[in-house]
XYZ file of N, CA and C in Angstrom:
474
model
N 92.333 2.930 -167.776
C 93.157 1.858 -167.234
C 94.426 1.736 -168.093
N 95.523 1.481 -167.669
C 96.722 1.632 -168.496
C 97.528 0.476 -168.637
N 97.814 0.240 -169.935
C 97.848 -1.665 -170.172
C 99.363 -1.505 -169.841
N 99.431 -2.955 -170.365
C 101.094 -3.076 -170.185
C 102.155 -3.093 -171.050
N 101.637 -2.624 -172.189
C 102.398 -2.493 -173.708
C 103.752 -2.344 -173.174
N 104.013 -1.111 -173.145
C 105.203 -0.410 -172.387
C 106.365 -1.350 -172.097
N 105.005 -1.922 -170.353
C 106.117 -2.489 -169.578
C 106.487 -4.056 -170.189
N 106.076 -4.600 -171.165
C 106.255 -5.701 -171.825
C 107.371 -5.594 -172.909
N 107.539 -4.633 -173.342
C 108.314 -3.951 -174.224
C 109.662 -3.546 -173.774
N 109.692 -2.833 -172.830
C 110.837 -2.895 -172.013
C 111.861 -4.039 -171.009
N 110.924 -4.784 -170.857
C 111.284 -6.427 -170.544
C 111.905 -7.089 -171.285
N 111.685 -7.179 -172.374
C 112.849 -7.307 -173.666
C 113.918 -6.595 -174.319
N 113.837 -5.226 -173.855
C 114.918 -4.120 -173.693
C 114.699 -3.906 -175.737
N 113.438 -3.156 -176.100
C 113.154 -2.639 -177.191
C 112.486 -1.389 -177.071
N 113.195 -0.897 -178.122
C 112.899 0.796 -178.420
C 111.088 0.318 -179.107
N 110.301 1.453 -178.907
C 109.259 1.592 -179.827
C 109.350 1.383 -181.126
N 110.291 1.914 -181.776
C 110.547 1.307 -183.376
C 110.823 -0.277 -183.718
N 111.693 -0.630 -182.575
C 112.173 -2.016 -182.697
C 111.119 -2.846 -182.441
N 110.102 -2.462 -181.385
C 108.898 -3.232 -181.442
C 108.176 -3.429 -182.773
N 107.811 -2.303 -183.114
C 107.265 -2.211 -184.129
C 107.579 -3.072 -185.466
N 109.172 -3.185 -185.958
C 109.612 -3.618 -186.087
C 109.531 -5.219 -186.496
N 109.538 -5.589 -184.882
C 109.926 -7.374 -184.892
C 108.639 -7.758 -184.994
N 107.508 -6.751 -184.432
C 105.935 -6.936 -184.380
C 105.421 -7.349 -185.843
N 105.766 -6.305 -186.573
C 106.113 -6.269 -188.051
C 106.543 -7.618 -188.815
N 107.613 -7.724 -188.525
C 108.060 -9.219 -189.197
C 107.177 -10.739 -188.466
N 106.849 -10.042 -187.028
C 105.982 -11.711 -186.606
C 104.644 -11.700 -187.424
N 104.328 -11.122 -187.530
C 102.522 -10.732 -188.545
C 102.783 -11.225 -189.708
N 103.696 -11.308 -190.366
C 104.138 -11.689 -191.542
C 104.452 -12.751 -191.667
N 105.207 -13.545 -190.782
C 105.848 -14.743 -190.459
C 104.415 -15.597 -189.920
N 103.695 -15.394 -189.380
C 102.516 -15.988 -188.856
C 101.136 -16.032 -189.660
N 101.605 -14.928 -190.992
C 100.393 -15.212 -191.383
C 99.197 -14.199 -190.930
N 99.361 -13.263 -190.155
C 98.035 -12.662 -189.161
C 97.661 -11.618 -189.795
N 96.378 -11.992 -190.507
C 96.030 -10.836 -191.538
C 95.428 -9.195 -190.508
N 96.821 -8.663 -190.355
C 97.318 -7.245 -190.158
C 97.889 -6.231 -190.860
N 97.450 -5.129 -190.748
C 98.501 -4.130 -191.578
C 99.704 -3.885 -190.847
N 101.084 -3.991 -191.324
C 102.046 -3.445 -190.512
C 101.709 -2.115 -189.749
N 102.014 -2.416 -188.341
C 102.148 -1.064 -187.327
C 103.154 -0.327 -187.283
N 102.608 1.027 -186.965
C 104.075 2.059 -187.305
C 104.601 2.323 -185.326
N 105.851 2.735 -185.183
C 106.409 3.029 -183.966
C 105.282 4.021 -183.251
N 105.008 5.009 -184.308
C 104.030 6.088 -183.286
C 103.031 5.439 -183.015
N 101.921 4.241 -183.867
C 100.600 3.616 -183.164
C 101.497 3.116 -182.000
N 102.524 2.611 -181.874
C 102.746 1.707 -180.392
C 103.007 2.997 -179.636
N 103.381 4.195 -179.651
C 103.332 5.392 -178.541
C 102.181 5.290 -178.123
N 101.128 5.516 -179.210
C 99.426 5.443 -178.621
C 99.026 5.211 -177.775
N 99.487 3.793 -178.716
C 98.660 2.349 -177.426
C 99.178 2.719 -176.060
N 100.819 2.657 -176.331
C 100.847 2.441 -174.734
C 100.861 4.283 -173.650
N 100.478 5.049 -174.013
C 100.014 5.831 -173.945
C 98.520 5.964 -173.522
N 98.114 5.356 -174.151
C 96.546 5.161 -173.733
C 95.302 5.961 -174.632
N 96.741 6.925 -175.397
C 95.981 7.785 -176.901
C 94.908 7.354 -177.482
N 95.327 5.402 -177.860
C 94.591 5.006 -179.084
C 94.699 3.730 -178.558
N 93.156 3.031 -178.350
C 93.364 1.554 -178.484
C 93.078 0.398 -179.046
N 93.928 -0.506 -179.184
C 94.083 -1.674 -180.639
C 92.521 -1.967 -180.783
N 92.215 -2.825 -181.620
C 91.421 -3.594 -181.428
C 91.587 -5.143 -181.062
N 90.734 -5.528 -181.214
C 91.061 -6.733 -179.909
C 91.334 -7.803 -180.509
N 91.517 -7.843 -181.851
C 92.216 -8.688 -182.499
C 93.856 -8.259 -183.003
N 94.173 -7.035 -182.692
C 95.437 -6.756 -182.946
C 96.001 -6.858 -181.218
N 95.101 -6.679 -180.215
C 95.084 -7.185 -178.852
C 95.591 -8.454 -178.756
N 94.891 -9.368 -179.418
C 95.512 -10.994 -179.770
C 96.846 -11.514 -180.379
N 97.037 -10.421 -181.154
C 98.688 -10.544 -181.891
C 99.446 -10.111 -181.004
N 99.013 -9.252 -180.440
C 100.105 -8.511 -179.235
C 100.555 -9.436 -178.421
N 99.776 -9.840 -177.937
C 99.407 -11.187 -176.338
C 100.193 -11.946 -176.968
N 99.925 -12.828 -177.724
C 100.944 -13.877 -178.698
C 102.291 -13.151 -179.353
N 102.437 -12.153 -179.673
C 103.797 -11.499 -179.613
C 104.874 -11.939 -177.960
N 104.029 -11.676 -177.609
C 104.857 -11.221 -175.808
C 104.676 -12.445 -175.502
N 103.504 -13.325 -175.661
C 103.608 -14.749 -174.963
C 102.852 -14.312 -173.322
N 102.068 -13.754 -173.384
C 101.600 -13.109 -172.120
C 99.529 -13.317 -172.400
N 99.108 -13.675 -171.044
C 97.623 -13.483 -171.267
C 96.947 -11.638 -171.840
N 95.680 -11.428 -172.689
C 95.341 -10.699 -172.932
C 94.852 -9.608 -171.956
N 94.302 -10.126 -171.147
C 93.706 -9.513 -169.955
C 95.054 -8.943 -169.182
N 96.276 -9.203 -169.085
C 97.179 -8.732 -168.346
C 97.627 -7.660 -169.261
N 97.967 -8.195 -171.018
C 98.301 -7.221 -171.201
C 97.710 -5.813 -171.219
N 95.892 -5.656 -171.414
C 95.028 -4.618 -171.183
C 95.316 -3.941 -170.616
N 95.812 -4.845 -169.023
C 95.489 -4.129 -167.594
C 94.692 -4.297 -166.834
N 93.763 -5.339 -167.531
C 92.490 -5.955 -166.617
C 92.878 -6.582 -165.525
N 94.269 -7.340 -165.377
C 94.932 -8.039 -164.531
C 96.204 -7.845 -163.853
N 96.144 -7.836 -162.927
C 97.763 -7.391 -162.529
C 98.605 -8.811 -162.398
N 98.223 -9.575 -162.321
C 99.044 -11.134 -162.562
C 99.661 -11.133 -164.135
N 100.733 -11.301 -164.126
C 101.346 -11.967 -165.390
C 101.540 -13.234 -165.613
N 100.274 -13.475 -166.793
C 99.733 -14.558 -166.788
C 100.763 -15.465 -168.649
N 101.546 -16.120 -168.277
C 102.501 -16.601 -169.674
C 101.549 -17.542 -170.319
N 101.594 -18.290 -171.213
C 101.509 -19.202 -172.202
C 101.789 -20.493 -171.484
N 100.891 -21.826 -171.314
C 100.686 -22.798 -170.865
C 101.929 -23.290 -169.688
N 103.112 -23.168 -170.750
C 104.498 -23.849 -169.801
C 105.689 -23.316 -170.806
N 106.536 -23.550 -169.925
C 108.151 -23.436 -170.845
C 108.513 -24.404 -171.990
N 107.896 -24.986 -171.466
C 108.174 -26.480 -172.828
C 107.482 -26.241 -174.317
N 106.029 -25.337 -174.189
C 105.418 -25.031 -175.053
C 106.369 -23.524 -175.461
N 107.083 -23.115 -174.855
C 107.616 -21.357 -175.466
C 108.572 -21.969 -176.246
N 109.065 -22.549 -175.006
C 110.168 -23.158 -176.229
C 110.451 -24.159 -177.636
N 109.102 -24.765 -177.821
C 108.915 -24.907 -179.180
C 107.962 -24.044 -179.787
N 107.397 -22.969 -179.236
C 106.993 -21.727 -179.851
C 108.388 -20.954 -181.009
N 109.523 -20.877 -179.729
C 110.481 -20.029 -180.556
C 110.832 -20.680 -181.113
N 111.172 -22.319 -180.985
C 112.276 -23.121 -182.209
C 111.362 -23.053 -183.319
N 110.164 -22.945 -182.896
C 109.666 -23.007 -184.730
C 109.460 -21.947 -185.747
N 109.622 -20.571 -184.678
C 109.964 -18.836 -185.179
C 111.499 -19.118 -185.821
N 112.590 -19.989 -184.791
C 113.532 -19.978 -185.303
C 113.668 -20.655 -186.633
N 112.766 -21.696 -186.937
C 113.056 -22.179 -188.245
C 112.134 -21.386 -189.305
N 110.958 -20.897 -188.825
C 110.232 -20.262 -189.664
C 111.276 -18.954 -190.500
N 112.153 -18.649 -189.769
C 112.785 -17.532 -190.039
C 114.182 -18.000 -191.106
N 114.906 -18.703 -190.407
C 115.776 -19.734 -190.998
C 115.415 -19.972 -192.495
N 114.602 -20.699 -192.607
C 114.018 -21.085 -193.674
C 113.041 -20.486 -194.628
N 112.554 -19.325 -194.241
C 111.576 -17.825 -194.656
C 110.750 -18.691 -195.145
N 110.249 -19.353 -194.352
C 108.874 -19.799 -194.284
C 107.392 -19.790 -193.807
N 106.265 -19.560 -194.201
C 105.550 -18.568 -193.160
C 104.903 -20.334 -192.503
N 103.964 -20.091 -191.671
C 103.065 -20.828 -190.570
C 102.300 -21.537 -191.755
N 101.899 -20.886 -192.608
C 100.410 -21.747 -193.537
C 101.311 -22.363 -194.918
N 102.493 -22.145 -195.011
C 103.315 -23.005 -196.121
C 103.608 -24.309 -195.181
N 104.270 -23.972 -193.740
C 104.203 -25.311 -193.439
C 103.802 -25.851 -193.008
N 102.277 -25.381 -192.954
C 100.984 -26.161 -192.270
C 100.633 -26.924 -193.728
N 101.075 -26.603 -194.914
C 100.204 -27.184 -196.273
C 101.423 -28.459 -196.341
N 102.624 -27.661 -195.980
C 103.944 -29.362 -196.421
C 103.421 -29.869 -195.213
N 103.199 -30.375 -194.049
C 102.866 -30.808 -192.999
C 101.812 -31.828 -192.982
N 100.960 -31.407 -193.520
C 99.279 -31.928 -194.006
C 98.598 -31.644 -192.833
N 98.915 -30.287 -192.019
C 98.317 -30.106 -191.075
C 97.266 -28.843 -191.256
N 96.426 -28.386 -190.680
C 95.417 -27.281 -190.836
C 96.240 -26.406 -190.538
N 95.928 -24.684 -191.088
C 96.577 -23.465 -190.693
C 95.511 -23.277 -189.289
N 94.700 -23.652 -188.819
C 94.332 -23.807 -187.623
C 94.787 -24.326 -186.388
N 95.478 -25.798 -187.234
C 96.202 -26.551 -185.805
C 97.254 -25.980 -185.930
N 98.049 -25.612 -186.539
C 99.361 -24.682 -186.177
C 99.189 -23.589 -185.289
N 98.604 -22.696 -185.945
C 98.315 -21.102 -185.379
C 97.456 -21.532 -183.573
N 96.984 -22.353 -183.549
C 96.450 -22.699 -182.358
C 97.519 -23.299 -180.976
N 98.557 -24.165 -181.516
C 100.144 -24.457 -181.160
C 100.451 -22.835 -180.791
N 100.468 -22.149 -181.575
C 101.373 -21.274 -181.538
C 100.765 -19.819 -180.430
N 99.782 -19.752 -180.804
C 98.904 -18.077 -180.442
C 98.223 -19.342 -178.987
N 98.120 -19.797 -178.783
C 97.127 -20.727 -177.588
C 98.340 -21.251 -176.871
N 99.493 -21.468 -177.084
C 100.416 -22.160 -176.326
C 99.739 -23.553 -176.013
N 98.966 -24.021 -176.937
C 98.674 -25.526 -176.898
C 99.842 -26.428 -176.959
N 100.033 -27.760 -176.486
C 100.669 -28.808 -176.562
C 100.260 -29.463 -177.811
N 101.369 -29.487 -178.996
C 100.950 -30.662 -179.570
C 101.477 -31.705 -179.380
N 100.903 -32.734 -179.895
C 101.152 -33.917 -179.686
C 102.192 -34.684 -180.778
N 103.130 -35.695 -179.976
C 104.148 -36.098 -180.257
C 103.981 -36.200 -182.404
N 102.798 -36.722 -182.898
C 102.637 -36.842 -184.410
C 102.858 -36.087 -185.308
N 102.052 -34.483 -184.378
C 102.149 -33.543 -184.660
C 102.892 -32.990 -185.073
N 103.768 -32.731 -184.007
C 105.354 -32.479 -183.953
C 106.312 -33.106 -185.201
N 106.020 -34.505 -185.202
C 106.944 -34.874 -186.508
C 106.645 -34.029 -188.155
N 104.880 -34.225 -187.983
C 104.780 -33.508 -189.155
C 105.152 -32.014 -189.562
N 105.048 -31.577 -188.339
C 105.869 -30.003 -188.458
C 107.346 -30.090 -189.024
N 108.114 -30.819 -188.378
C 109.465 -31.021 -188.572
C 109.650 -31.485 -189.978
N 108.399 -32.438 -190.617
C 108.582 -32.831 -192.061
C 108.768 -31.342 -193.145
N 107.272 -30.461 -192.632
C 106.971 -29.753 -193.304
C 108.250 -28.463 -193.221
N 109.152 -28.757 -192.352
C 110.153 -27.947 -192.425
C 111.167 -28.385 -192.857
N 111.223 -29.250 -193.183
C 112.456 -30.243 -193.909
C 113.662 -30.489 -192.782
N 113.538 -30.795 -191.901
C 114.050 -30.970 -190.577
C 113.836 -32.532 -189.796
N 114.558 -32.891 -189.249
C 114.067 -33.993 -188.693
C 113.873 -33.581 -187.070
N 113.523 -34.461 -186.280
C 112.502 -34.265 -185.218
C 113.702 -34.443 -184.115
N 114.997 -34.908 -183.976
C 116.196 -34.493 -183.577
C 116.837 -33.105 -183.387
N 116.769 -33.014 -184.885
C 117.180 -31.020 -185.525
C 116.575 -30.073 -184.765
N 114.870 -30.498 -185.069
C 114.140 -29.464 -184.185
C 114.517 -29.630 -182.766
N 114.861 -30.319 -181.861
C 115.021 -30.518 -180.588
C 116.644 -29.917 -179.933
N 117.547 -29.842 -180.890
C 118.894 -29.749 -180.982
C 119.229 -28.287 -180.473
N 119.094 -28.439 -178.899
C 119.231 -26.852 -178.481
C 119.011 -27.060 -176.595
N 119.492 -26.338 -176.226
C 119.561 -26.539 -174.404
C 117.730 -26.373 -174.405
N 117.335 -26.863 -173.226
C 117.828 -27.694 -172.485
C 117.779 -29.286 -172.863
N 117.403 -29.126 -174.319
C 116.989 -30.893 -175.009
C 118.550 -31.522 -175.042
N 119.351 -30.727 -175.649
C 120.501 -31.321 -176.102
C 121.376 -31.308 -175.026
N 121.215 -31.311 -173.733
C 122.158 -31.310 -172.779
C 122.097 -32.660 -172.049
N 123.297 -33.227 -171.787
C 122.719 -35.046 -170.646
C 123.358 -34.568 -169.472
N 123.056 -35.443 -168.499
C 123.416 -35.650 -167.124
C 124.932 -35.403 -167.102
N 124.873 -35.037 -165.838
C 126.723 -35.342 -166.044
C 126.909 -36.036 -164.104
């Protein structure tokens, strides 16, 4: 059965290296105890050569923001992450994680939140809740404005 590595990859308009790459820096940034992947394992995979295991299956899925089963191939539905509202404080908080070279479990410890309830926000496309949210923004040294300060939050009626 032939997953969708590939065609997920190309949807974002990235070379195999560049995957590898940004794949590379999200594992790191998140915390996801992985060994960096090289460009040729992603030929493999999406090749059908060699396949992940199903916990590097899980980083993938949460890479792309896509259900696991679609990316396999078990599914031909492309199945996203809860809602747009949740991606998009998925990425603002990649964007500050990055910003600030901060990983997920430093600012789950300034936060006073679990490296569970974060990584669960993040890899689950869970909703957190409004408290939540502030304490993230603490633990990033940000206020809860800052984090929001970006289309479509920062745009009014006209």
């Amino acid at each position: 059965m032939k997953n969708n590595i590939k065609k997920e990859r190309l949807n974002i308009g990235l070379t195999q290296k560049d995957l590898a790459d940004q794949f590379n820096q999200f594992i790191a940034k998140t915390d996801i105890d992985l060994k960096p992947v090289s460009y040729a394992a992603i030929s493999r995979w999406e090749s059908g050569e060699n396949e992940p295991q199903y916990y590097v299956w899980q980083a993938i899925s949460s890479f792309f923001h896509v259900d696991i089963a679609y990316l396999r191939g078990y599914s031909s539905g492309k199945v996203t992450f809860e809602n747009e509202h949740n991606t998009l404080f998925t990425k603002r908080l990649y964007f500050y994680l990055n910003q600030k070279n901060m990983t997920m479990n430093r600012v789950a410890t300034l936060a006073g939140l679990s490296a569970t309830t974060l990584s669960s926000i993040i890899n689950r496309g869970s909703s957190p809740r409004i408290d939540t949210v502030f304490k993230i923004c603490e633990g990033l040294g940000i206020s809860f404005t800052e984090f929001f300060d970006f289309p479509p939050y920062n745009e009014t009626e006209k």
